[in-house]
Short mmCIF file of C-alpha atoms in Angstrom, two decimals:
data_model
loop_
_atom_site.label_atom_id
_atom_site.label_comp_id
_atom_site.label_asym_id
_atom_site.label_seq_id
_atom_site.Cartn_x
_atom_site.Cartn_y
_atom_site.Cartn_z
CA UNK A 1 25.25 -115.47 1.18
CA UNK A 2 22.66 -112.49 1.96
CA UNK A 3 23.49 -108.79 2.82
CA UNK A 4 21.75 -106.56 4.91
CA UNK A 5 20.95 -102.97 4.04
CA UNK A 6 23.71 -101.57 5.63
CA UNK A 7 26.53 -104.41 3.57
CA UNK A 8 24.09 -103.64 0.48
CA UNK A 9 24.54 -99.64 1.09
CA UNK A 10 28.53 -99.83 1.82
CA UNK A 11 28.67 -101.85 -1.74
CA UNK A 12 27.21 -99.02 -3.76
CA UNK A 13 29.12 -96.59 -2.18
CA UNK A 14 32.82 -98.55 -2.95
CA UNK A 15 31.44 -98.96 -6.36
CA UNK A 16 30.33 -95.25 -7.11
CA UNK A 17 33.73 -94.23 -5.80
CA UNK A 18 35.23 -96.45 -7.89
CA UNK A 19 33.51 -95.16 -10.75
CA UNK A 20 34.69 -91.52 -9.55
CA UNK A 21 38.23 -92.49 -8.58
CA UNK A 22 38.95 -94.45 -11.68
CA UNK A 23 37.75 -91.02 -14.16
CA UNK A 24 40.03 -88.60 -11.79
CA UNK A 25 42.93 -90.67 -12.65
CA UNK A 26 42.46 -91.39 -16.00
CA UNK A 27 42.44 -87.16 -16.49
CA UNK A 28 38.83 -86.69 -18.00
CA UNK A 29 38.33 -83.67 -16.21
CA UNK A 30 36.43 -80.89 -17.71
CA UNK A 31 35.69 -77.43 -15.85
CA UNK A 32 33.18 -76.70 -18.96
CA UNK A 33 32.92 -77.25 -22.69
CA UNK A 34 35.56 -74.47 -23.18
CA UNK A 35 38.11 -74.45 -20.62
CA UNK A 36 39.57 -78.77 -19.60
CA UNK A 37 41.92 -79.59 -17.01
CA UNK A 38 43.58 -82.93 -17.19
CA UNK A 39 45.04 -85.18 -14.72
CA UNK A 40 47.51 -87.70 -15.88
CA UNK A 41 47.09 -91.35 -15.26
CA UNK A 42 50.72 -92.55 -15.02
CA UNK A 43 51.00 -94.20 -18.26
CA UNK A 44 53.53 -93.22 -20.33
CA UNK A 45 52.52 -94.40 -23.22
CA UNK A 46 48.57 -93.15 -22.68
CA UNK A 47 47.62 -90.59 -25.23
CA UNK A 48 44.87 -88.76 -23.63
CA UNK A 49 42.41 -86.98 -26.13
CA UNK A 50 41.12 -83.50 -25.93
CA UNK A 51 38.59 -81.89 -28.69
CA UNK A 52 38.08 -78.44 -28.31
CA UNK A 53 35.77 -75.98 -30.47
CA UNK A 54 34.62 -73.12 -28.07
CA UNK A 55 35.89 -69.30 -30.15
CA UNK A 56 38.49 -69.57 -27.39
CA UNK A 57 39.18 -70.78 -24.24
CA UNK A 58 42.45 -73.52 -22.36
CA UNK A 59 43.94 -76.58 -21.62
CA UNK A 60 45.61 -77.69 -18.19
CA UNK A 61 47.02 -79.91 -17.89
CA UNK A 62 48.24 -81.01 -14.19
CA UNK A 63 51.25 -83.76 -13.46
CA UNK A 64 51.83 -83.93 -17.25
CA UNK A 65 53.02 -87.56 -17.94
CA UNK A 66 52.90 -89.10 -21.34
CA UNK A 67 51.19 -86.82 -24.02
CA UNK A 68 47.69 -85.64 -24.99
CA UNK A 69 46.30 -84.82 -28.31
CA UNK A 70 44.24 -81.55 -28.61
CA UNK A 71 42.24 -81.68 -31.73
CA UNK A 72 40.69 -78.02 -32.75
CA UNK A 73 37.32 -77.90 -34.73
CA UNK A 74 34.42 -75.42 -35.15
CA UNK A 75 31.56 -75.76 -33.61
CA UNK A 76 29.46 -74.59 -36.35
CA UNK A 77 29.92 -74.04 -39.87
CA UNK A 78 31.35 -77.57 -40.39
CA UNK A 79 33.98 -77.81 -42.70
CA UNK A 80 34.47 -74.52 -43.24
CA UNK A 81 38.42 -73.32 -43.12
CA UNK A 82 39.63 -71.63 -39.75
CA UNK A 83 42.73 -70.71 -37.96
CA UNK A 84 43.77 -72.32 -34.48
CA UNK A 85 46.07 -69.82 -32.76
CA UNK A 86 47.66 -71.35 -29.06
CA UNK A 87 49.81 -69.45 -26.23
CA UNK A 88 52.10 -72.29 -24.07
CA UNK A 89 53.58 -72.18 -20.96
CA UNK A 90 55.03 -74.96 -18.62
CA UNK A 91 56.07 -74.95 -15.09
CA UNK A 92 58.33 -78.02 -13.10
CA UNK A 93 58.16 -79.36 -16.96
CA UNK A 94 60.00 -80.05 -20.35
CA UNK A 95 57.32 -80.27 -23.12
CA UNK A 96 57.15 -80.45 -26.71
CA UNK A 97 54.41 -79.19 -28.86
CA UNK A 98 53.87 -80.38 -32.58
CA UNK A 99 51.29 -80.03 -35.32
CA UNK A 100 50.28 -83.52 -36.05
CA UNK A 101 49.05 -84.36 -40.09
CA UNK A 102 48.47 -86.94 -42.32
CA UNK A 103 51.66 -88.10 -44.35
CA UNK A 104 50.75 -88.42 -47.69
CA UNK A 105 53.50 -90.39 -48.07
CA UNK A 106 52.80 -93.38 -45.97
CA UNK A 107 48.98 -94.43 -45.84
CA UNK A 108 47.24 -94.87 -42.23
CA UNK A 109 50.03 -92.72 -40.94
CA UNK A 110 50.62 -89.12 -39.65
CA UNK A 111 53.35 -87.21 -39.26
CA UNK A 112 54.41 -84.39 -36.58
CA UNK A 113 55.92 -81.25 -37.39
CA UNK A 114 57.74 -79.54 -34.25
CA UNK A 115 56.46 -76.30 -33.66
CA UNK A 116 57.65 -75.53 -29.70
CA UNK A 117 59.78 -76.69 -27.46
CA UNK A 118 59.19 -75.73 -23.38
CA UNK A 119 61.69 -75.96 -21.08
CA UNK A 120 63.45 -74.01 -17.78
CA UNK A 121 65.13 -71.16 -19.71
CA UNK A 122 62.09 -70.85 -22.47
CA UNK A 123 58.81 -71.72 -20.58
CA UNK A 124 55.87 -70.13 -22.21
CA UNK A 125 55.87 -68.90 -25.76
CA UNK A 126 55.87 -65.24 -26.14
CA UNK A 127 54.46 -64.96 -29.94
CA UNK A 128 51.07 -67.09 -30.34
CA UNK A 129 51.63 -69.50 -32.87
CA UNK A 130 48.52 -69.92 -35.81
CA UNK A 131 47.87 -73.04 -37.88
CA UNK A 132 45.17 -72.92 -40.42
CA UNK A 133 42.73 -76.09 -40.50
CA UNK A 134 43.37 -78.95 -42.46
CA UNK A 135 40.55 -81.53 -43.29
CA UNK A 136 38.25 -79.30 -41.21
CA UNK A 137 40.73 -79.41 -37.89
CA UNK A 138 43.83 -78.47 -36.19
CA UNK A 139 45.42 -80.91 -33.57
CA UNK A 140 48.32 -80.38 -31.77
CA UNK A 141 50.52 -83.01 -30.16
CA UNK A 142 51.73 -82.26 -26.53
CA UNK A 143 54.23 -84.53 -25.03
CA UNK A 144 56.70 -84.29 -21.97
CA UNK A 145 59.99 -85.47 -21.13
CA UNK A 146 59.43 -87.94 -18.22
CA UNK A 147 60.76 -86.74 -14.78
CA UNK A 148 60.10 -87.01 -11.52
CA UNK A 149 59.09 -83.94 -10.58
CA UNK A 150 57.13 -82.82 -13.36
CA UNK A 151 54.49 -86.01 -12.58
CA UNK A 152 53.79 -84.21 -8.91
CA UNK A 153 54.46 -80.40 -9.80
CA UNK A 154 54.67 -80.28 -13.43
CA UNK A 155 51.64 -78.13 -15.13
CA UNK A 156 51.06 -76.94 -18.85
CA UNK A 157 48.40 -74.53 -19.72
CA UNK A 158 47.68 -73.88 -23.43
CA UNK A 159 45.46 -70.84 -24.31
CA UNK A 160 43.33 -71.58 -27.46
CA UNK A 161 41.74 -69.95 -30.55
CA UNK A 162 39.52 -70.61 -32.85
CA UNK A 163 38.63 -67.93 -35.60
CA UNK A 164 36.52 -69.26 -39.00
CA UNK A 165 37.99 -67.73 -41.84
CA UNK A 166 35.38 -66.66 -44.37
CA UNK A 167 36.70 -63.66 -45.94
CA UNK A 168 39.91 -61.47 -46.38
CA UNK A 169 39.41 -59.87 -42.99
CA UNK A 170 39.38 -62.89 -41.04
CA UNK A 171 41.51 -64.98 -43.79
CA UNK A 172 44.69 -62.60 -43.86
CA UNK A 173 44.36 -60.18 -40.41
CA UNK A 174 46.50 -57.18 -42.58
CA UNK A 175 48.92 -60.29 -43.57
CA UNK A 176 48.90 -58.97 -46.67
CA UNK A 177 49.00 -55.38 -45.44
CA UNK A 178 46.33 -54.04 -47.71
CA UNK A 179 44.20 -51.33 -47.00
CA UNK A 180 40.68 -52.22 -46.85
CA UNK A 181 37.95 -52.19 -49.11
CA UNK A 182 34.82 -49.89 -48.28
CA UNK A 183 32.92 -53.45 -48.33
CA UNK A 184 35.68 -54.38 -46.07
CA UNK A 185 35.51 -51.26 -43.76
CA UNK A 186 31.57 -51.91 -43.01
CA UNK A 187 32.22 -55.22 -42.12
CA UNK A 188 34.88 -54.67 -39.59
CA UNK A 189 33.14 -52.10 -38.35
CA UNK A 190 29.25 -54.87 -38.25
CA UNK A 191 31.62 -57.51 -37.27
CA UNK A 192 34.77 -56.88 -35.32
CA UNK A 193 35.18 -57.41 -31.06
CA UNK A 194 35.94 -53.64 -30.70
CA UNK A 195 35.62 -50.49 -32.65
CA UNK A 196 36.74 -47.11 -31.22
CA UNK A 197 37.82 -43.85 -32.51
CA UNK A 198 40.56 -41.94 -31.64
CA UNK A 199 44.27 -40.80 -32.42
CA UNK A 200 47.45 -42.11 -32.48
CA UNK A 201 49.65 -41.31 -29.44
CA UNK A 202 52.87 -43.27 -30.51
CA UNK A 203 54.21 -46.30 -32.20
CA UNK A 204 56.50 -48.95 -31.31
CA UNK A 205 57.76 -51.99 -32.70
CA UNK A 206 59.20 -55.32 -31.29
CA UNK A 207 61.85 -57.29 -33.50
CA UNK A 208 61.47 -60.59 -31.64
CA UNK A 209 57.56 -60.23 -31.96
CA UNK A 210 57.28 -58.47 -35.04
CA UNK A 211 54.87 -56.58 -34.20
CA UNK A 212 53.73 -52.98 -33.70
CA UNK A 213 52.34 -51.84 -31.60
CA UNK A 214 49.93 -48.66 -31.64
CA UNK A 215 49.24 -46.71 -28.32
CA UNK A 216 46.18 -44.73 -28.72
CA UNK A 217 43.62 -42.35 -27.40
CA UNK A 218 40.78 -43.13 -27.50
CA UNK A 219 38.05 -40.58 -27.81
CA UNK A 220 34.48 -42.88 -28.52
CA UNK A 221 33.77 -45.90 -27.57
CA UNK A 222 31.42 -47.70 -30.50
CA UNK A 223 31.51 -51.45 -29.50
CA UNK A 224 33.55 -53.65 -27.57
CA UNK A 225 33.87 -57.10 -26.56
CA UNK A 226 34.91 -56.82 -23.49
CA UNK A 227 36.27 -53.90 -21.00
CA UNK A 228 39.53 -53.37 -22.49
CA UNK A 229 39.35 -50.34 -23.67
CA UNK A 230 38.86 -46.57 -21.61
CA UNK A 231 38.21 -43.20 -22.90
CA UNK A 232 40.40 -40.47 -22.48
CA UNK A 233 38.45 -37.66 -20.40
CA UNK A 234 39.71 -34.05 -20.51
CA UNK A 235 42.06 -33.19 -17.62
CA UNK A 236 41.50 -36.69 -16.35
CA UNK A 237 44.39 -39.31 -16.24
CA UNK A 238 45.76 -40.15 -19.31
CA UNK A 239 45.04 -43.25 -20.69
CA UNK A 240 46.60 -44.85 -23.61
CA UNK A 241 45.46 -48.54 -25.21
CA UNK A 242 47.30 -50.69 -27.76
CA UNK A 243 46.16 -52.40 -30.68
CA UNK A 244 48.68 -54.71 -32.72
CA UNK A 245 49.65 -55.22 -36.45
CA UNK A 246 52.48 -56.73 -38.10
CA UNK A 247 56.00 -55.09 -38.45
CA UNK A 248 55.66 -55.53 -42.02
CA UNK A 249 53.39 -53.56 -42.77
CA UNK A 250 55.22 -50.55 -41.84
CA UNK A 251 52.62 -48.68 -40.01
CA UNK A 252 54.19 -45.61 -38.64
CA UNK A 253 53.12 -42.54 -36.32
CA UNK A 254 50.39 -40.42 -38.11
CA UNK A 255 47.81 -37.12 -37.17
CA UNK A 256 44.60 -37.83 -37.58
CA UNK A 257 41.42 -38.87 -36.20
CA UNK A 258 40.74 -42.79 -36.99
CA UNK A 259 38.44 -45.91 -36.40
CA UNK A 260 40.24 -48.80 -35.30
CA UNK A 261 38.79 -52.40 -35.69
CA UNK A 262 39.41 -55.40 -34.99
CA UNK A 263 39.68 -58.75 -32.80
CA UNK A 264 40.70 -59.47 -29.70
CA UNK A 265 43.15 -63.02 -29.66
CA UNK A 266 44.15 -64.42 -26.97
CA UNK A 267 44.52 -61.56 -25.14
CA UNK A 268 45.80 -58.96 -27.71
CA UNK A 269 43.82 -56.51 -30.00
CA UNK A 270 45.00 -57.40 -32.95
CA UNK A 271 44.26 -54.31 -35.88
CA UNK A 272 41.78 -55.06 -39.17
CA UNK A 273 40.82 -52.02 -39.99
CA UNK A 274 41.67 -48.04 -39.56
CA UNK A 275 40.13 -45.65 -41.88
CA UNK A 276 40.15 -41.83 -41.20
CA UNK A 277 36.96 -40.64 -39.22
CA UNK A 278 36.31 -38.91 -42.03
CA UNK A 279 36.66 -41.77 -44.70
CA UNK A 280 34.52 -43.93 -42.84
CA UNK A 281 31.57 -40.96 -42.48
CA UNK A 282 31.55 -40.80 -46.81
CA UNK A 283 31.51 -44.71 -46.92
CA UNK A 284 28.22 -44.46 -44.14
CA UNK A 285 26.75 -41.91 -46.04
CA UNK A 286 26.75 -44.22 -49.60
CA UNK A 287 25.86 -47.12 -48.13
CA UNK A 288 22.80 -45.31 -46.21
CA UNK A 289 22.02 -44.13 -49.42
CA UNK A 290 21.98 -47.19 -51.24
CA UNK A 291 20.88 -49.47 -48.95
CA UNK A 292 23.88 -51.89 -48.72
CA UNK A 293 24.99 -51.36 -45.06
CA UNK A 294 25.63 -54.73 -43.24
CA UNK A 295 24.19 -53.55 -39.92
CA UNK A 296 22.51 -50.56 -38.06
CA UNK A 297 25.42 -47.99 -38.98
CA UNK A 298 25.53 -45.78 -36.08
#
């Protein structure tokens, strides 16, 4: 049998679609390297995979059906220890999120410890929830209760972090609730996503979260990430800004002119650092003097 141009044409075209169709269903959908939105394929028992090592970034995942498995590794610095922190929420959908590991106790096998549970009356997790890396990675088990609904208007978007921990600043983020180090004060102030000076307006604190929160003024701008936080003009409108540490620490309304540090996780500014103004200026001066500073001290 021949085919003319035209049958030869059509063939390609029913092929190519094919091709197209048969990676829409199967969910490996990508927006970029960062941010994935997945498609289910119907399956129940399909596991779809998802690696993820962007600094931050999300999963969706559309018409959830089955599960997916979102491993967490750094791009760089391989091996190195980090912490994967997540945000969940779920709409039309009952989910279950779990920190999958090896069991040491059976070989070939892993084991998954529950760490959220998504449903009507508790939909999106209001605390993030951190797991530090294991065997270089972090991967989190995401399955659904099957229903009708949720395979046609079911949707669960996971927010993502990815932070490298290489010293006490990055290992602990005021866990411990020490004060930091003047080595520790220059590089939060080389290193962090924002650092600002200004005053403390009021503090407040949030049992469920355990958190507290710090509402501040903020007089100078030094560095920031991204737009988050305004100065307060003279006469203007005034604007306060919140940075976040852990209740337990104790941290408690104080005078004072500081600089705050720190990182911004999934959508929070979450505290490192906040020497007086004038404790910082003495710890500039020294290491000006001797030569040690980390970066262009301003």
């Amino acid at each position: 049998m021949t085919y003319g141009k035209m049958d030869t044409m059509l063939i390609v075209y029913i092929s190519v679609l094919i091709c197209l169709l048969s990676e829409y269903v199967r969910g490996q959908y990508s927006d970029s390297r960062c941010h994935h939105t997945l498609w289910s394929d119907g399956i129940y028992e399909y596991v779809t995979e998802v690696k993820v090592d962007c600094q931050e970034g999300h999963v969706t995942w559309n018409a959830p059906y089955g599960a997916i498995r979102i491993t967490m590794q750094l791009r760089t610095k391989k091996g190195s220890q980090f912490q994967g922190c997540f945000l969940a929420t779920a709409s039309v959908a009952k989910a279950k999120i779990s920190l999958e590991k090896v069991d040491s106790r059976v070989k070939d096998k892993n084991k998954l410890i529950p760490l959220v549970i998504l449903n009507e009356k508790n939909y999106r997790t209001r605390k993030e929830v951190c797991i530090k890396s294991e065997n270089s990675q972090v991967v989190l088990y995401v399955e659904v209760e099957p229903n009708g609904k949720t395979r046609t208007m079911g949707k669960i978007h996971i927010d993502y972090d990815i932070e490298r921990l290489y010293n006490r600043l990055t290992f602990d983020n005021m866990e411990d609730c020490q004060p930091c180090s003047e080595n520790e004060i220059l590089n939060a102030y080389c290193s962090s996503d924002f650092v600002v000076d200004g005053s403390m307006e009021h503090v407040s604190h949030d049992k469920e979260l355990q958190e507290t929160s710090l509402h501040l003024k903020i007089d100078r701008i030094v560095r920031q990430k991204t737009s988050r936080f305004r100065r307060h003009l003279a006469g203007g409108r005034r604007n306060t800004d919140v940075v976040i540490s852990p209740s337990k620490c104790g941290i408690t309304h104080g005078p004072g002119q500081f600089m705050f540090t720190g990182r911004i996780r999934l959508g929070k500014a979450i505290l490192q650092c906040a020497p007086f103004i004038d404790e910082f200026e003495e710890i500039k001066k020294k290491a000006l003097l001797s030569g040690t500073h980390p970066c262009q001290l301003k």
